[in-house]
CSV table of C-alpha atoms in Angstrom, one decimal:
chain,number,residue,atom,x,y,z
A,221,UNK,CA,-4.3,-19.7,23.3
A,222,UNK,CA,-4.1,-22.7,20.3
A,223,UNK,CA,-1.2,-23.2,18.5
A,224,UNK,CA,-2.3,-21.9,15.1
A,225,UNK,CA,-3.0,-18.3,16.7
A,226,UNK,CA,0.6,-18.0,17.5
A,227,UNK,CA,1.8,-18.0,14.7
A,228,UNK,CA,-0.8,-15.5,12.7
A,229,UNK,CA,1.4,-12.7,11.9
A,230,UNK,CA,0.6,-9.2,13.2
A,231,UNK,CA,-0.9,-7.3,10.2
A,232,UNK,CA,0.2,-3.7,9.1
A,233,UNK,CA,-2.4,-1.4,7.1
A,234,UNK,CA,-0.4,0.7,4.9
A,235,UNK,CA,-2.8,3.5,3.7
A,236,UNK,CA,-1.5,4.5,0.4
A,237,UNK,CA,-1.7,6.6,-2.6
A,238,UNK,CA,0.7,5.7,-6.1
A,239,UNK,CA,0.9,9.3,-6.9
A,240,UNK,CA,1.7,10.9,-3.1
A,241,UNK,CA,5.2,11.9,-3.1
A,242,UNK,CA,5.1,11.0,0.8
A,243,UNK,CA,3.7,8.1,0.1
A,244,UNK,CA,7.1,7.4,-2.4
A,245,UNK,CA,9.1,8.4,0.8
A,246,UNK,CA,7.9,6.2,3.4
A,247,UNK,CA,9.0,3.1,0.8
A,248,UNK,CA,12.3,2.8,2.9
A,249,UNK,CA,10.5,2.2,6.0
A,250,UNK,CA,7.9,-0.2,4.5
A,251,UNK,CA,10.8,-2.3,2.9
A,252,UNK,CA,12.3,-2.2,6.1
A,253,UNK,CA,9.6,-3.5,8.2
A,254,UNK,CA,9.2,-6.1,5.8
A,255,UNK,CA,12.9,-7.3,5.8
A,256,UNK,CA,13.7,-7.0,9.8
A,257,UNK,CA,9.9,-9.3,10.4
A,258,UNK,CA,9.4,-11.1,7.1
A,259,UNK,CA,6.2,-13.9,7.5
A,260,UNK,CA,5.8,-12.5,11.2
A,261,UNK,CA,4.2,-9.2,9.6
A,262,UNK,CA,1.9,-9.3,7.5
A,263,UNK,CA,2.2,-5.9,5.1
A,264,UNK,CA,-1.1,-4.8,3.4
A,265,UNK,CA,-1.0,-1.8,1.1
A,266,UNK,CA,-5.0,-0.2,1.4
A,267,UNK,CA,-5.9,2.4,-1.1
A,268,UNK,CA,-7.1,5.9,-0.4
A,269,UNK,CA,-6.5,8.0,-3.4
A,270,UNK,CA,-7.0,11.5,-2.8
A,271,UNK,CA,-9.0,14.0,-5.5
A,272,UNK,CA,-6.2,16.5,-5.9
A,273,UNK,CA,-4.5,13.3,-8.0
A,274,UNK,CA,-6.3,12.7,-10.7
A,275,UNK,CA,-4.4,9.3,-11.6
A,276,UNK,CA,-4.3,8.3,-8.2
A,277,UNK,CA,-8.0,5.7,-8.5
A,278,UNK,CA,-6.4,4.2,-11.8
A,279,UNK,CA,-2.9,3.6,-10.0
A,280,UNK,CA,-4.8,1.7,-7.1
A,281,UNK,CA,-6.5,-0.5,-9.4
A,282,UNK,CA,-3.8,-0.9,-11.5
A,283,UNK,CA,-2.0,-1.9,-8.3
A,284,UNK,CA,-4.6,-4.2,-7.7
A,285,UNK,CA,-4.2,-6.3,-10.5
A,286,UNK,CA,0.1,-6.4,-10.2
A,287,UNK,CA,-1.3,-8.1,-6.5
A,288,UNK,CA,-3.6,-10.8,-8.9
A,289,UNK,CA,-0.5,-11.6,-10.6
A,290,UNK,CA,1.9,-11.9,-8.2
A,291,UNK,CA,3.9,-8.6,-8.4
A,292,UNK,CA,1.8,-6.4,-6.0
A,293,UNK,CA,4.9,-4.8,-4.1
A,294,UNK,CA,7.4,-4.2,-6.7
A,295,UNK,CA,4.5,-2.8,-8.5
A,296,UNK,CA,3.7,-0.6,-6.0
A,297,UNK,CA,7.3,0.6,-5.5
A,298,UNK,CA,7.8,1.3,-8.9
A,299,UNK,CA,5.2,3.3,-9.8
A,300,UNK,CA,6.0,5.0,-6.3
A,301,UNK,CA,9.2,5.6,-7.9
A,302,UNK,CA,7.3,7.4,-10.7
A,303,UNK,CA,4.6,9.8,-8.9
A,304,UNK,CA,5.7,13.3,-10.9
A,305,UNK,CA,5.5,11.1,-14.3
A,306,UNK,CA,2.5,9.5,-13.3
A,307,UNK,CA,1.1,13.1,-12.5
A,308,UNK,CA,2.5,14.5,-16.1
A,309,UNK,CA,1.2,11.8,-18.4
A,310,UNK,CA,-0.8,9.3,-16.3
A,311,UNK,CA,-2.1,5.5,-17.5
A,312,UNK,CA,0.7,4.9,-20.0
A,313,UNK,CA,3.0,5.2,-17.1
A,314,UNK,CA,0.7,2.3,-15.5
A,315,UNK,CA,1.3,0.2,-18.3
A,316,UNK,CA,5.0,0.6,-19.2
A,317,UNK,CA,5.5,-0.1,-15.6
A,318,UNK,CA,3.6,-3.6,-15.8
A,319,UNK,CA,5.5,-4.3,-18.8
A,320,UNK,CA,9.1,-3.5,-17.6
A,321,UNK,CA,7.7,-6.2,-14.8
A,322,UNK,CA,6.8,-8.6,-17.5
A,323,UNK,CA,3.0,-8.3,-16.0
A,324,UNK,CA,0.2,-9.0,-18.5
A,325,UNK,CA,-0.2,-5.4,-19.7
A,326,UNK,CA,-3.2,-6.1,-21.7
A,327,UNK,CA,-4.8,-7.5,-18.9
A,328,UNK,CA,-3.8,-4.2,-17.1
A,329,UNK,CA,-5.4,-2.5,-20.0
A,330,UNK,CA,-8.5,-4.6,-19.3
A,331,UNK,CA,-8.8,-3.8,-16.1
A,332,UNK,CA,-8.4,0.3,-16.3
A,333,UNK,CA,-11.4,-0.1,-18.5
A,334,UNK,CA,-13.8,-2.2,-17.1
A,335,UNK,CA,-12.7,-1.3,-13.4
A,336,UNK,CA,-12.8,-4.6,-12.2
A,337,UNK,CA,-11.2,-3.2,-9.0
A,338,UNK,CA,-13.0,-0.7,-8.4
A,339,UNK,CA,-15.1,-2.3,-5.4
A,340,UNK,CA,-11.5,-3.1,-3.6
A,341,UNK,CA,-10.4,0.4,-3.7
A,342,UNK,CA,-13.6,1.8,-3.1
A,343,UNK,CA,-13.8,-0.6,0.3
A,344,UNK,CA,-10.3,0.5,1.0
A,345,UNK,CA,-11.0,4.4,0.6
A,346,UNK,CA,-14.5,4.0,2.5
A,347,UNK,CA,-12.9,2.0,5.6
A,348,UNK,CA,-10.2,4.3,5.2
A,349,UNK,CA,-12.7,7.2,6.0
A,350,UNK,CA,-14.1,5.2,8.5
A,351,UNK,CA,-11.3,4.8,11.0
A,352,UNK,CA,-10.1,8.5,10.3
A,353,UNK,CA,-7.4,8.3,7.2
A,354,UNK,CA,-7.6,12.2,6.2
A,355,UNK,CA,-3.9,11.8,4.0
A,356,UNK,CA,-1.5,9.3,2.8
A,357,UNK,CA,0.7,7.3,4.3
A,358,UNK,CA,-1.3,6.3,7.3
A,359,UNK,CA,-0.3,2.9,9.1
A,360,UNK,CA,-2.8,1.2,11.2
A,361,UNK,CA,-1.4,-1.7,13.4
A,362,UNK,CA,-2.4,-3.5,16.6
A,363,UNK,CA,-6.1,-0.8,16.5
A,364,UNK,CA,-3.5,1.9,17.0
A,365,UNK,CA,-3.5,4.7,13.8
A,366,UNK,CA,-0.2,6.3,13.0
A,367,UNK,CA,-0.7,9.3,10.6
A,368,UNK,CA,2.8,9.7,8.3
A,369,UNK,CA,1.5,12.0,5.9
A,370,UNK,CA,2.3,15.1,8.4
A,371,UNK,CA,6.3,13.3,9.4
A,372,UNK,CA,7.7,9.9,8.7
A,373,UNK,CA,9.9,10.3,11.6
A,374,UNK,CA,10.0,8.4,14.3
A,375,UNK,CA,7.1,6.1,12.9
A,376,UNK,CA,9.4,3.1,12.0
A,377,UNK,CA,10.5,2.9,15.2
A,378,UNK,CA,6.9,3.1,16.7
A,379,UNK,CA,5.6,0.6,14.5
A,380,UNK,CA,8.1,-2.0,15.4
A,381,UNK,CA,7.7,-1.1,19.2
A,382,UNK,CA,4.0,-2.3,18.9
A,383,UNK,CA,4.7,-5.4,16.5
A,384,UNK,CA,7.2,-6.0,18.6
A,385,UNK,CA,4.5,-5.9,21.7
A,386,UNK,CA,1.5,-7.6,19.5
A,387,UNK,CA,3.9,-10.8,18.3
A,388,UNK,CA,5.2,-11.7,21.9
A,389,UNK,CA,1.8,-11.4,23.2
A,390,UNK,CA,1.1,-13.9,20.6
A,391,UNK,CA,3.3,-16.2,21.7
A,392,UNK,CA,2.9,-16.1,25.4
């Protein structure tokens, strides 16, 4: 095995949705993976928003752009933090979010109009579908699909069992 395949880091799918109040609760176990492995895991939030949420497509892309300009995860966590407001009174919570993150908010305004992002999340939701997503979270790691919409618990553990596994098999 070369050198340079060692160190890849083990990539986790987060399947996500900005206005699932699971999706809000599974936050502490995302921020925790990402402390405990830091560069060794690589976190990647993938859309699926689900119809019953009418805000949920325009909170993807939205989230989409906060990733363009640097602020993808505290994005994501705030509006996370916001999923009954976002439900109640929908973009304007997208946009007072980017701008108590000092994020370009007319370029988020751009974006919710001309849907620049919409390929992205539509490849996300599709794939998504693909590989069996059904509800939000849902973590994919190492081929192996975890489903946390139904009970977070447990899953942090499992997850780090198999990065655990994946990342010294990388470096044998």
């Amino acid at each position: 095995m070369s050198d340079s395949s060692a160190s890849r880091p083990v990539v986790l799918d987060v399947w996500c949705e900005l206005q699932c109040p699971d999706c809000h609760s599974a936050l502490d176990d995302v921020r925790a993976l990402r402390a405990h492995y830091g560069d060794r895991l690589d976190v990647r939030l993938r859309h699926f928003p689900l119809e019953k949420h009418r805000h949920a497509y325009a909170a993807a892309q939205a989230a989409e752009e906060a990733f363009e300009q640097g602020q993808g995860w505290p994005y994501t966590e705030a509006v996370l933090a916001r999923t009954g407001e976002l439900g109640s009174r929908g973009e304007p919570v997208l946009l007072e979010t980017a701008g108590e993150l000092g994020l370009d908010t007319d370029e988020f305004d751009t974006v919710l109009i001309d849907g620049r992002h919409m390929l992205t999340v539509d490849a996300d939701q599709a794939e998504g579908k693909a590989i069996g997503v059904t509800g939000t979270p849902t973590y994919v790691i190492g081929g192996e699909r975890l489903d946390g919409g139904k009970s977070q618990e447990g899953l942090r553990e499992r997850i780090e069992e198999i990065a655990d596994r994946l990342l010294a098999a990388g470096e044998a």
